[in-house]
PDB file of C-alpha atoms in Angstrom:
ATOM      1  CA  UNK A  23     -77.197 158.310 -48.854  1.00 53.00           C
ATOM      2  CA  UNK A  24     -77.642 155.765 -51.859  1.00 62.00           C
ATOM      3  CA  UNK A  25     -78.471 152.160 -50.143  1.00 79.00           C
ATOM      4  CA  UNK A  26     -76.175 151.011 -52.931  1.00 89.00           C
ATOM      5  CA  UNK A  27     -73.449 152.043 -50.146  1.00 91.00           C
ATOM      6  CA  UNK A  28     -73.774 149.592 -48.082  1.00 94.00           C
ATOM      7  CA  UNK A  29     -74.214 146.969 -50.416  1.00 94.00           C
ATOM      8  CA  UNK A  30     -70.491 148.298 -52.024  1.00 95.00           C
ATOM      9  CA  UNK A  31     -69.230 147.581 -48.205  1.00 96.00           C
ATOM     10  CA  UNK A  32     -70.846 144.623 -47.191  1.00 96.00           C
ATOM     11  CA  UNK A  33     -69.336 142.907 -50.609  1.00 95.00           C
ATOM     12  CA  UNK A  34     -65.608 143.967 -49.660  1.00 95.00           C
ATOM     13  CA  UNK A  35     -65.559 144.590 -45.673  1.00 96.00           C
ATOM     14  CA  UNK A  36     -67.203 140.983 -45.197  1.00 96.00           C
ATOM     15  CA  UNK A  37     -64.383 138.285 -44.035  1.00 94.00           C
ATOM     16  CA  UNK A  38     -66.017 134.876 -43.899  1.00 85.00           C
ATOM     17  CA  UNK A  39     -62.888 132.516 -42.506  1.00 71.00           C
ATOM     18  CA  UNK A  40     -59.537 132.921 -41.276  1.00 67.00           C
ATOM     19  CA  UNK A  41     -55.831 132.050 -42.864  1.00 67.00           C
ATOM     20  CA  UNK A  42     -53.786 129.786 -40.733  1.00 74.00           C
ATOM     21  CA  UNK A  43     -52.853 131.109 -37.272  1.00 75.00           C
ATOM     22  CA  UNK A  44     -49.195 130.968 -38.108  1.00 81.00           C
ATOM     23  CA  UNK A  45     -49.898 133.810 -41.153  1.00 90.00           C
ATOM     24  CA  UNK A  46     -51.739 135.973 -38.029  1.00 93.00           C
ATOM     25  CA  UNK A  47     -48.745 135.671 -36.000  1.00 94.00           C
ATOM     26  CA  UNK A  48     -46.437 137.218 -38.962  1.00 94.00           C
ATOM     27  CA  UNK A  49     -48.982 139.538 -39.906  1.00 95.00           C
ATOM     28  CA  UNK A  50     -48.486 141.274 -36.124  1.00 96.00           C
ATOM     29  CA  UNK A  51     -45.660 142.715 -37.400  1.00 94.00           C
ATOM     30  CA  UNK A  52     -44.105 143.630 -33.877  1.00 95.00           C
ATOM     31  CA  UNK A  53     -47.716 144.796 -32.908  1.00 97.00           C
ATOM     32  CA  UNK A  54     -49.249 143.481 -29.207  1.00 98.00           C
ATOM     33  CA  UNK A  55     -52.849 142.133 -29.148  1.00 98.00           C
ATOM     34  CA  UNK A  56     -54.859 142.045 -25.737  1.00 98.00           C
ATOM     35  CA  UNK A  57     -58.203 140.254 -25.714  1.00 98.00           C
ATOM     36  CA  UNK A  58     -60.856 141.919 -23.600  1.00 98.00           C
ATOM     37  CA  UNK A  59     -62.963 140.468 -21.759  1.00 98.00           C
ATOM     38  CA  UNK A  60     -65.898 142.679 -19.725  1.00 97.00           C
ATOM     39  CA  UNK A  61     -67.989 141.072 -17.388  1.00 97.00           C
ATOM     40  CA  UNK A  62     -70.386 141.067 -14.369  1.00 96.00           C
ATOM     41  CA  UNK A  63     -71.632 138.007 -12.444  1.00 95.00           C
ATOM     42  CA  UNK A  64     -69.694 135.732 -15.317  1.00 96.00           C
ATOM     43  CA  UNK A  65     -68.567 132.763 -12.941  1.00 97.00           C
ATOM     44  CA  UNK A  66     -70.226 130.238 -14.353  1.00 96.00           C
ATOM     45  CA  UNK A  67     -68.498 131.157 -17.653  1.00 96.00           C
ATOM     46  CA  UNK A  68     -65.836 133.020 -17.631  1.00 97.00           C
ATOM     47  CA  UNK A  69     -62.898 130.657 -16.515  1.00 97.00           C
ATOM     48  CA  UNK A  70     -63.220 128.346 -19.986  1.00 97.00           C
ATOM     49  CA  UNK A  71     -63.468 131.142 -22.351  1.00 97.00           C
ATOM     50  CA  UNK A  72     -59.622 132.428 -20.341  1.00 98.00           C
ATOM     51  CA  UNK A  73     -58.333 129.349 -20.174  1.00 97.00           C
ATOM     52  CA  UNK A  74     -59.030 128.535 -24.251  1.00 97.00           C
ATOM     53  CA  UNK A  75     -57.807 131.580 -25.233  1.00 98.00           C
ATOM     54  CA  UNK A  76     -54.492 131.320 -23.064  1.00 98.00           C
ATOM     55  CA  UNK A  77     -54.235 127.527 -24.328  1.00 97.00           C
ATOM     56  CA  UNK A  78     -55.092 127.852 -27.815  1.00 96.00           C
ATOM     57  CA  UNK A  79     -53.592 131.222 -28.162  1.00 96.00           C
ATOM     58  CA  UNK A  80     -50.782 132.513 -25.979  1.00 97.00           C
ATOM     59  CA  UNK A  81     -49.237 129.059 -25.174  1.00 96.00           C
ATOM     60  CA  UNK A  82     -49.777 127.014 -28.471  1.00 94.00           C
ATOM     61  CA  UNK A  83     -50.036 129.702 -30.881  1.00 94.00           C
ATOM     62  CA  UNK A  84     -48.129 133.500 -30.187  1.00 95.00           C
ATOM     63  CA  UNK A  85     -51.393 135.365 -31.659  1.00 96.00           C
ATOM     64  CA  UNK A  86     -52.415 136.777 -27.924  1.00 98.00           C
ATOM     65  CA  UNK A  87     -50.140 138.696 -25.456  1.00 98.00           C
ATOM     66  CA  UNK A  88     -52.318 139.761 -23.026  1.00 98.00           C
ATOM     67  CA  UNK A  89     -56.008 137.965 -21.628  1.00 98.00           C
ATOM     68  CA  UNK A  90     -57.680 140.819 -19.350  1.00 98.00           C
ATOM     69  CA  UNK A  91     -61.104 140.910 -17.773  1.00 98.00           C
ATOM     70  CA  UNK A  92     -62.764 144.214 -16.332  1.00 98.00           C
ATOM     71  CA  UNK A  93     -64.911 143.301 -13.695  1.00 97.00           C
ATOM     72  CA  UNK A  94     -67.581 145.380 -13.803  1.00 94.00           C
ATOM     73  CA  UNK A  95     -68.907 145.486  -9.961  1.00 93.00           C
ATOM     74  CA  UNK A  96     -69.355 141.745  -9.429  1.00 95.00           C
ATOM     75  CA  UNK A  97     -71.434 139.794  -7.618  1.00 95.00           C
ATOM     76  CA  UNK A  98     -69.717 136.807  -7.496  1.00 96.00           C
ATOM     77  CA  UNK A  99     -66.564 135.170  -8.223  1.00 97.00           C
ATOM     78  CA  UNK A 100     -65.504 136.291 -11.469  1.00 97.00           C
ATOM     79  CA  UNK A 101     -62.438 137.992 -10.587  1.00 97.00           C
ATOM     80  CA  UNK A 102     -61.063 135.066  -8.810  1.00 97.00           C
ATOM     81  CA  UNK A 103     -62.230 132.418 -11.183  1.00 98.00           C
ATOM     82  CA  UNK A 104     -60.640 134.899 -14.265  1.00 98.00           C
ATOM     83  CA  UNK A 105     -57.566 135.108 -12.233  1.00 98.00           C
ATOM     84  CA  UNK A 106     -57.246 131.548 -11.738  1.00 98.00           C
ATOM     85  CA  UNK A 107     -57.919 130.713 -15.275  1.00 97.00           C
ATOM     86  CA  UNK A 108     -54.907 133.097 -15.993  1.00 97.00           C
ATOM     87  CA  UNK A 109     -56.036 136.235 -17.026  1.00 98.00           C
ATOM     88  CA  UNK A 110     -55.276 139.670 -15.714  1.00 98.00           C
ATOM     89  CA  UNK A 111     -58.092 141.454 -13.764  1.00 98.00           C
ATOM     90  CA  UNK A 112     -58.808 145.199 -13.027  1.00 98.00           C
ATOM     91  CA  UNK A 113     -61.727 146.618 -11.384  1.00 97.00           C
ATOM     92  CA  UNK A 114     -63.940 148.990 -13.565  1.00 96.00           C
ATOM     93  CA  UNK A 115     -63.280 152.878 -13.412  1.00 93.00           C
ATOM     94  CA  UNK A 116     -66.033 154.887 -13.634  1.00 91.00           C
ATOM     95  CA  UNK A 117     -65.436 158.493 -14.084  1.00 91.00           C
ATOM     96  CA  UNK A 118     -68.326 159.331 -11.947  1.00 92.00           C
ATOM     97  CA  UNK A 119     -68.738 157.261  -9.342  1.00 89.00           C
ATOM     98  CA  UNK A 120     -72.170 157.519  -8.224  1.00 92.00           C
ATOM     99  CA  UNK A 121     -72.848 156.451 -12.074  1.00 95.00           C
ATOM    100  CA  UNK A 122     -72.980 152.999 -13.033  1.00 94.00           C
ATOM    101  CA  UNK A 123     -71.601 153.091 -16.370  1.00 96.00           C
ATOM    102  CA  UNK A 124     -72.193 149.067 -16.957  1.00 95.00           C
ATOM    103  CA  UNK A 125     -70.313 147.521 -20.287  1.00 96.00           C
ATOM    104  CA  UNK A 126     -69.681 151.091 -21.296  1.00 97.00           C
ATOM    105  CA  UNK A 127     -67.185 152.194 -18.662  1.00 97.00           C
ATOM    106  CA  UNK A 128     -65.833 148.298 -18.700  1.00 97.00           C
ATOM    107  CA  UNK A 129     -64.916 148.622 -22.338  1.00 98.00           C
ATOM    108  CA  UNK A 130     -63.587 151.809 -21.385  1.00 98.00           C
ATOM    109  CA  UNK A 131     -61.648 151.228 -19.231  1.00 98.00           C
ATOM    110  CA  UNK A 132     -60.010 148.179 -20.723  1.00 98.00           C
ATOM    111  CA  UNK A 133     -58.895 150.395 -23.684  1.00 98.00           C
ATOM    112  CA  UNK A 134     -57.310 152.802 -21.232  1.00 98.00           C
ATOM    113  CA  UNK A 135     -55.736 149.766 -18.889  1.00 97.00           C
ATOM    114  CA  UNK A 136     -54.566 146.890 -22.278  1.00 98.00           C
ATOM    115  CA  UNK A 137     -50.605 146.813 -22.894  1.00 97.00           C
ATOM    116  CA  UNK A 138     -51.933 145.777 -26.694  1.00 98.00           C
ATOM    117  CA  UNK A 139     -51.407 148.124 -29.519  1.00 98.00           C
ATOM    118  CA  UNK A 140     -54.374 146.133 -31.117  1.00 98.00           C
ATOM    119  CA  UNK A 141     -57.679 144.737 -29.186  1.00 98.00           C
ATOM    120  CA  UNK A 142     -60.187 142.091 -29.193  1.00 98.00           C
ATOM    121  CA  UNK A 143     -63.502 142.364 -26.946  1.00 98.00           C
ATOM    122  CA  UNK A 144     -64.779 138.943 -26.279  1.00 97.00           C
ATOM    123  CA  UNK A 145     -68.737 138.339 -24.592  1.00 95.00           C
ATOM    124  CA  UNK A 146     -67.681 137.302 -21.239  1.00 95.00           C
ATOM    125  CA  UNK A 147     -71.254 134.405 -21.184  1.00 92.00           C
ATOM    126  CA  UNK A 148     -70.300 132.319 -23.994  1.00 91.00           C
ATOM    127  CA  UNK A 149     -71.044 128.705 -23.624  1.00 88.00           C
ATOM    128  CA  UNK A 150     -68.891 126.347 -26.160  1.00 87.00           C
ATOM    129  CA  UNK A 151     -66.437 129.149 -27.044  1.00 92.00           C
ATOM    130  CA  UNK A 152     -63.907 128.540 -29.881  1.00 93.00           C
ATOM    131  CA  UNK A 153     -60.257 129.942 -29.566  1.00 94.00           C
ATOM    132  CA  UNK A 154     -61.879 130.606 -33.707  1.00 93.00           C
ATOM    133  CA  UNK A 155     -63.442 133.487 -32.846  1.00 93.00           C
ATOM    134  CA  UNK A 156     -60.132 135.924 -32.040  1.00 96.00           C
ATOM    135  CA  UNK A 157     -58.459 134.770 -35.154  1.00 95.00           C
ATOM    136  CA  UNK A 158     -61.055 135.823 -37.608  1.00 94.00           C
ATOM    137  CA  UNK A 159     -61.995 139.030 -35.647  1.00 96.00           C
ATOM    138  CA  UNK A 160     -58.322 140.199 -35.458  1.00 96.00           C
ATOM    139  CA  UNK A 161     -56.757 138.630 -38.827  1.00 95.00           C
ATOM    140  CA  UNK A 162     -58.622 141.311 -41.039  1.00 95.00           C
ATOM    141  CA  UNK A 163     -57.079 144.117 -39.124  1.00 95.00           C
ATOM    142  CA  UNK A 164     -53.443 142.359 -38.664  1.00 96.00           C
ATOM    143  CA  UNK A 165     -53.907 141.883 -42.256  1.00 95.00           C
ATOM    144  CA  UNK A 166     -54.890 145.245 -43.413  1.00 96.00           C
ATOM    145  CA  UNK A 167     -53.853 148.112 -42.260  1.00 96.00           C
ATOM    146  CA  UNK A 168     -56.704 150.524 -43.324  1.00 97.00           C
ATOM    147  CA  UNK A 169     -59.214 149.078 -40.787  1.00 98.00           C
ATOM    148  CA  UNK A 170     -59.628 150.274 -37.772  1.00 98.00           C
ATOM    149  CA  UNK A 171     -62.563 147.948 -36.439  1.00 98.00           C
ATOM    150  CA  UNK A 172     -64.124 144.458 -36.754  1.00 98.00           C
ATOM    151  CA  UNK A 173     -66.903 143.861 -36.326  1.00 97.00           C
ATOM    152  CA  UNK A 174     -68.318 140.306 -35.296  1.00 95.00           C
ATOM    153  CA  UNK A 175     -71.773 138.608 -36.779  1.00 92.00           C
ATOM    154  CA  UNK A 176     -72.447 134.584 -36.097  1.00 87.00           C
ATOM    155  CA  UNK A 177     -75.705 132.419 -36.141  1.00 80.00           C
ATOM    156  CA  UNK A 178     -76.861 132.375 -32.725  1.00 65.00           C
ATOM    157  CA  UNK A 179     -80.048 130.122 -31.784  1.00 58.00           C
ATOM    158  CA  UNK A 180     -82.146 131.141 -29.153  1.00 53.00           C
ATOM    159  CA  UNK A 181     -84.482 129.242 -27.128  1.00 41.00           C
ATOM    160  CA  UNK A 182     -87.475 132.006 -26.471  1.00 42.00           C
ATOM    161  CA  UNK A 183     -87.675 132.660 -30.719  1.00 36.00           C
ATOM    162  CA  UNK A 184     -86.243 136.008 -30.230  1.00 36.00           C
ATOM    163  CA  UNK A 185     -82.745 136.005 -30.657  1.00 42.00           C
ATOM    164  CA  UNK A 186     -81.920 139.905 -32.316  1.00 76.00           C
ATOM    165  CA  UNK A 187     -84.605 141.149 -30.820  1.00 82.00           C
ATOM    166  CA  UNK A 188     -82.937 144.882 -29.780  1.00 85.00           C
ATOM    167  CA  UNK A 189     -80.977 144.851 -33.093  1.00 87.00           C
ATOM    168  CA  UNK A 190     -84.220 144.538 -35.451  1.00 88.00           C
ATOM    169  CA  UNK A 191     -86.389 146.649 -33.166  1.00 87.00           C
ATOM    170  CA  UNK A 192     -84.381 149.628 -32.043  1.00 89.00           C
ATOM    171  CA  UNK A 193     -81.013 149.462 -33.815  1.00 92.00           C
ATOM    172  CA  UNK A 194     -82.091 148.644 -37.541  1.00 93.00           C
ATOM    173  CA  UNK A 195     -84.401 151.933 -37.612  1.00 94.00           C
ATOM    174  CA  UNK A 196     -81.834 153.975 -36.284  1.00 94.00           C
ATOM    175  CA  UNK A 197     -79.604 153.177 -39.150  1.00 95.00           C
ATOM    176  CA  UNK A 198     -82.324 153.529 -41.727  1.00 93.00           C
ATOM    177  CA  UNK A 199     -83.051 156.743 -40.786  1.00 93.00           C
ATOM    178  CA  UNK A 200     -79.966 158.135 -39.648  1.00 94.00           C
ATOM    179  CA  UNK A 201     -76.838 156.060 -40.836  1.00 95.00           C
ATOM    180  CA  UNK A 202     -77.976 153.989 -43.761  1.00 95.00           C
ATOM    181  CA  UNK A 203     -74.313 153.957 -44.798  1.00 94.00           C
ATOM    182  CA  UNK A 204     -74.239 150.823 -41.826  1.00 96.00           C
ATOM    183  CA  UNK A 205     -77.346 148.991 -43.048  1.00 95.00           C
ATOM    184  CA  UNK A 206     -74.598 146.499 -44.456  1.00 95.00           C
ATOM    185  CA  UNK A 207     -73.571 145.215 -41.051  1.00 96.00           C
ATOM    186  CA  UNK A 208     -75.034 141.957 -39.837  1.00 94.00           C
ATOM    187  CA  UNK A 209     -74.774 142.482 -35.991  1.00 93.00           C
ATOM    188  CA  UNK A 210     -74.085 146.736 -35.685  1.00 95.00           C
ATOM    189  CA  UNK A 211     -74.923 145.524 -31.698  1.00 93.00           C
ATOM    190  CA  UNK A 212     -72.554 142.324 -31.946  1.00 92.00           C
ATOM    191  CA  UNK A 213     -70.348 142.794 -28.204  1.00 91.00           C
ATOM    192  CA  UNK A 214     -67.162 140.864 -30.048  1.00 96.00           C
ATOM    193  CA  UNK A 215     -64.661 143.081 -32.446  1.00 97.00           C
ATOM    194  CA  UNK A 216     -61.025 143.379 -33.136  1.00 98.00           C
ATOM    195  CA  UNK A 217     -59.797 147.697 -32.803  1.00 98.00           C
ATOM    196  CA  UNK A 218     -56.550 149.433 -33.338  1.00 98.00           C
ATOM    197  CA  UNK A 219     -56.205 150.911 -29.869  1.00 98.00           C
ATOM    198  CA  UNK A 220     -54.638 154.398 -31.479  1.00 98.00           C
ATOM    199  CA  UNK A 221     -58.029 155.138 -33.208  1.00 98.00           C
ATOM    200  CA  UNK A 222     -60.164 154.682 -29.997  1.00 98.00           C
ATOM    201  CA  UNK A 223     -58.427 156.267 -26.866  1.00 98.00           C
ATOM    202  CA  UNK A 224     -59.200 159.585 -27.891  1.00 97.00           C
ATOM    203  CA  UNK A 225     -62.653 158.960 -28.849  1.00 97.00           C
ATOM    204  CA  UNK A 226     -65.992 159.217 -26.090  1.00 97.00           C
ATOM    205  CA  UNK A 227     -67.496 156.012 -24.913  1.00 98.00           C
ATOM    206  CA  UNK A 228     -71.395 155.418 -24.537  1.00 98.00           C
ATOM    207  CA  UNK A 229     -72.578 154.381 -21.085  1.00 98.00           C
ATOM    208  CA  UNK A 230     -73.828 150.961 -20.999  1.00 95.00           C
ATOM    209  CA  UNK A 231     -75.703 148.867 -23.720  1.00 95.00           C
ATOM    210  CA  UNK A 232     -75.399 151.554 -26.368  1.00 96.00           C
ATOM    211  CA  UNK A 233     -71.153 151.111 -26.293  1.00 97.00           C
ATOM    212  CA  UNK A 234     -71.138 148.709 -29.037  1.00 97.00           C
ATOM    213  CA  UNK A 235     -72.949 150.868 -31.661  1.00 97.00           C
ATOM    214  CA  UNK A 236     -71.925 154.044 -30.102  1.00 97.00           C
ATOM    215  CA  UNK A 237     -68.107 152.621 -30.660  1.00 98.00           C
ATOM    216  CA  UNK A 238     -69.040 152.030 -34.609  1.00 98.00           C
ATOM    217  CA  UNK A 239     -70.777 155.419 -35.130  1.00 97.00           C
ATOM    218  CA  UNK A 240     -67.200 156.920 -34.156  1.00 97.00           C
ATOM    219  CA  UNK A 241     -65.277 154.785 -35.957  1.00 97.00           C
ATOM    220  CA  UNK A 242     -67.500 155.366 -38.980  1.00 97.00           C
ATOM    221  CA  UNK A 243     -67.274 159.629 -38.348  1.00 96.00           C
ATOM    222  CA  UNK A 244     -63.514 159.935 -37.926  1.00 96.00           C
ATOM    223  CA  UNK A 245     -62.245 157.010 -39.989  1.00 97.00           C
ATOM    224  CA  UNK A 246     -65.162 156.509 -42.745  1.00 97.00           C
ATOM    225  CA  UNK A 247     -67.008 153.784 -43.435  1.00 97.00           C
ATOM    226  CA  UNK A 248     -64.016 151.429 -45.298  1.00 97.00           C
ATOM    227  CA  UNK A 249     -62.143 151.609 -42.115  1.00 98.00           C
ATOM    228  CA  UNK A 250     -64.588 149.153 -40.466  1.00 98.00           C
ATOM    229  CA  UNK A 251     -65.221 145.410 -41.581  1.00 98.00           C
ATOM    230  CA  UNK A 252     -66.786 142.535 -40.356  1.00 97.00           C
ATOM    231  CA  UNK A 253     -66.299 138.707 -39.928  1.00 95.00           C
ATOM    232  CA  UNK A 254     -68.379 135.865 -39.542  1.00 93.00           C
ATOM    233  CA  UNK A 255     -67.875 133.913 -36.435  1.00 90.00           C
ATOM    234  CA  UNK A 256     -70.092 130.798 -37.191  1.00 86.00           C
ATOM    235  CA  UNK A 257     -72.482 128.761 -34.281  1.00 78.00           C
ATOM    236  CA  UNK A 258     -72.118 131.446 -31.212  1.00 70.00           C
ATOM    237  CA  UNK A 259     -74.241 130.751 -27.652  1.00 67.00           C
ATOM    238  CA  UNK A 260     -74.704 133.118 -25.058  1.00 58.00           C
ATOM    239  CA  UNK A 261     -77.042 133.491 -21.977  1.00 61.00           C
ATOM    240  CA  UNK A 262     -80.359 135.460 -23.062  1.00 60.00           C
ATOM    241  CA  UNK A 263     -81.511 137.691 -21.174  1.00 64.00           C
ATOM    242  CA  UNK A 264     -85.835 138.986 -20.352  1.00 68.00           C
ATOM    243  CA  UNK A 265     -87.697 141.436 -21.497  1.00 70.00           C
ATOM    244  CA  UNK A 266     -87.403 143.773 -18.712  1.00 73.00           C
ATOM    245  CA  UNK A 267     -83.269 144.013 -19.277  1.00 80.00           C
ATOM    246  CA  UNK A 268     -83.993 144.446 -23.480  1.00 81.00           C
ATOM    247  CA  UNK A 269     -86.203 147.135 -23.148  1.00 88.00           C
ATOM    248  CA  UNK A 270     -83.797 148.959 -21.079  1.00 91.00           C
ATOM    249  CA  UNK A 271     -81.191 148.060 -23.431  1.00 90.00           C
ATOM    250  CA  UNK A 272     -83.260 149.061 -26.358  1.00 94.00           C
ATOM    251  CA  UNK A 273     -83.196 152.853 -24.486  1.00 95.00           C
ATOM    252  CA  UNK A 274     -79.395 152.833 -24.663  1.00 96.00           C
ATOM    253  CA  UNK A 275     -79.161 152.143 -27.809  1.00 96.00           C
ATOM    254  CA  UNK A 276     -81.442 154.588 -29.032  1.00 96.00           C
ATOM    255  CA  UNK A 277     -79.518 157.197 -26.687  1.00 97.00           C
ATOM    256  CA  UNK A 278     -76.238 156.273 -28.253  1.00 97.00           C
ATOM    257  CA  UNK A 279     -77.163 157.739 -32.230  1.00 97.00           C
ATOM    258  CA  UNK A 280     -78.525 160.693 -30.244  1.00 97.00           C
ATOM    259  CA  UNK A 281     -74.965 161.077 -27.982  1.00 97.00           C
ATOM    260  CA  UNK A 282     -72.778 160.703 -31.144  1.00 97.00           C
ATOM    261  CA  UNK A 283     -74.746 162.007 -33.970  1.00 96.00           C
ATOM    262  CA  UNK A 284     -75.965 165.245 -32.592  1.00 95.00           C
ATOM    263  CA  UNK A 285     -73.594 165.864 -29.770  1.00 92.00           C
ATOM    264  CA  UNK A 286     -75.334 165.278 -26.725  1.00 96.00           C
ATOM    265  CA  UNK A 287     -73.762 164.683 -23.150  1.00 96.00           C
ATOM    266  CA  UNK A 288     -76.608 162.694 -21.425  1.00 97.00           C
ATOM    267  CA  UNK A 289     -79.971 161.083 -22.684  1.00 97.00           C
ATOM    268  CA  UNK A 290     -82.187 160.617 -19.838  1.00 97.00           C
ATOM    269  CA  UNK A 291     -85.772 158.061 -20.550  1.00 94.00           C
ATOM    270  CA  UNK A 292     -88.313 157.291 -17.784  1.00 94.00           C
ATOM    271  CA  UNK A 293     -90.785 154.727 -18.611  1.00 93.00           C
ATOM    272  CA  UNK A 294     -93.327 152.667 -16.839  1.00 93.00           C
ATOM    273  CA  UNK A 295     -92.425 148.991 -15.940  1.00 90.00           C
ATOM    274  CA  UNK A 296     -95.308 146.229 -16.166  1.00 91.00           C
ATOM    275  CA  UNK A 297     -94.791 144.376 -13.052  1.00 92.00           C
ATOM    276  CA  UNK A 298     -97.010 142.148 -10.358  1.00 93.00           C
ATOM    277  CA  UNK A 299     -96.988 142.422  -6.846  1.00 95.00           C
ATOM    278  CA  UNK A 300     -96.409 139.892  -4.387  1.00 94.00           C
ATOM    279  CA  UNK A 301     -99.822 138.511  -4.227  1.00 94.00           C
ATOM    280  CA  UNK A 302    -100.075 138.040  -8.006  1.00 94.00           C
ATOM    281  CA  UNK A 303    -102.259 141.470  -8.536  1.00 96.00           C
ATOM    282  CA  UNK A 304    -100.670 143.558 -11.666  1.00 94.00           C
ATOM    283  CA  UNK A 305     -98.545 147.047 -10.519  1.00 95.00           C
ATOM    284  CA  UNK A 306     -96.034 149.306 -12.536  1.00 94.00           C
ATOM    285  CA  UNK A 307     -93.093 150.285 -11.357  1.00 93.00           C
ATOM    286  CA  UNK A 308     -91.112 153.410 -12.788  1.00 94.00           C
ATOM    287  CA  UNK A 309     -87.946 153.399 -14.026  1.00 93.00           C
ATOM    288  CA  UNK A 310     -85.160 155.953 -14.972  1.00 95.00           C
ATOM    289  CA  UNK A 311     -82.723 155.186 -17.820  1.00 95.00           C
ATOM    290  CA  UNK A 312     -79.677 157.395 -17.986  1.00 97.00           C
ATOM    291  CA  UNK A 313     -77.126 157.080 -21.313  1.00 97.00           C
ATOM    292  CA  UNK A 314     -74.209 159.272 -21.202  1.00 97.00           C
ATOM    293  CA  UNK A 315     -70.886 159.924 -22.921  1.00 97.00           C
ATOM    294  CA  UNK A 316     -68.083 159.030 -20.896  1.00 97.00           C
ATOM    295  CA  UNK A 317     -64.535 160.752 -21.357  1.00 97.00           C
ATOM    296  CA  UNK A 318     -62.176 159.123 -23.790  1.00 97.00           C
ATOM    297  CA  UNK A 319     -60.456 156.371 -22.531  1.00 97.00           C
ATOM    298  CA  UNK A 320     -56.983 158.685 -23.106  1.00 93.00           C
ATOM    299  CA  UNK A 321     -58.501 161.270 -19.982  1.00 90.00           C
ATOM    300  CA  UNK A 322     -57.500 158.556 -17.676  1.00 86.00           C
ATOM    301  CA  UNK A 323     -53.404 159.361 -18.254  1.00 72.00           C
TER     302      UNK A 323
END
């Protein structure tokens, strides 16, 4: 495909603010939106980012029906702390479960579980979130109603230098070579996006980290490319997490363009993890990375 593709879409699917929240609210048109909110171990964070949304967004402003968070096996208090802050909480449904499905089967199943005709997935470890953020994911969609998905992209500083790491590394030469028609999206990897729930029931979900890219590859096969957009979110901070976890992550994503570009059911990696023992001498420890496509989210009834 011509590179001058992408350049044609990022020039008219790129939303950099919002119109007033009272325009979103007539521009629902009847419609329900749910914000989505995955998450595992999230205490620390996610009551605020519930609580702002609710505040900002169900009791000042009528833009959000429904605030759900799919607690994805949990540690720690996030259920409680979610359900104090307000929001509705499920437990994650794997369809296998002796498979940890991670953020794949959360998304999942919130698309199955939301009363909203239209979604927004939020990061669940924001620190400083802004209310912002739903309104100019969801006002492109509300607005136009040839998308299908919104993507998010924001500045993000880091404090290790390597912020984007598994985006530039594994994702970006994925699209090159496979689905240069996306080389115009900022973040293809970016966890926050705004969905008509309709387009995405029926549609597989990727297993863990590759969900995100694995949702746009769909979107971009049945709905084509101008059915996606995305919006700038501004200043966005999240935890970081080591190299051990982004390698890993870095497998999924790879998986995912193999699960929805050439059909596959499982991609299984096993790789070699630089470790040290207890007394400070070096070791390797082997690990097995399993991707799969999980039924649609519509299986579930």
């Amino acid at each position: 495909m011509d590179l001058s593709e992408a350049r044609r879409w990022f020039e008219t699917r790129t939303f950099d603010a919002s119109s007033p929240l009272g325009d979103l609210v007539d521009a629902k048109a009847g419609r329900r939106v749910t914000v989505i909110l995955p998450a595992r171990d999230e205490a620390a964070t996610i009551g605020a980012i519930v609580q702002r949304v609710r505040t900002a967004l169900c009791d000042l402003v009528p833009l959000v029906d429904e605030v759900l968070v799919v607690d994805s096996r949990s540690g720690d208090a996030t259920a409680q702390v979610a359900r104090d802050a307000g929001a509705s909480v499920i437990t994650v449904t794997d369809p296998d479960p002796a498979f940890d499905g991670g953020k794949g089967a959360a998304m999942r199943t919130g698309i199955a579980r939301m009363q909203g005709d239209v979604g927004v997935f939020l990061d669940a470890d924001v620190t400083g979130f802004d209310p912002a953020f739903v309104a100019r994911l969801v006002g492109p969609l509300l607005r136009d109603p040839s998308l299908v998905l919104v993507k998010a992209f924001y500045d993000r500083p880091t404090h290790d230098g390597g912020g984007g790491r598994v985006t530039e590394l594994a994702a970006r030469p994925e699209i090159a070579r496979r689905a240069p028609e996306l080389g115009g999206f900022v973040q293809p990897l970016a966890g926050e996006c705004a969905f008509v729930r309709d387009a995405f029931v029926d549609l597989p979900v990727v297993s863990g980290y590759g969900v995100d890219v694995g949702m746009l590859l769909h979107a971009v096969h049945k709905h084509g490319l101008d059915a996606t957009a995305q919006a700038d979110l501004g200043r966005r901070e999240h935890q970081h997490q080591g190299l051990t976890a982004l390698g890993r992550m870095a497998l999924q994503v790879r998986a995912a363009f193999d699960l929805v570009l050439e059909g596959r059911d499982v991609v299984v990696d096993e790789r070699w993890v630089p470790t040290r023992r207890a007394d400070g001498t070096p070791d390797l420890v082997a690990e097995r990375v399993e991707t799969r496509l999980l039924p649609p989210p519509g299986a579930d009834g």
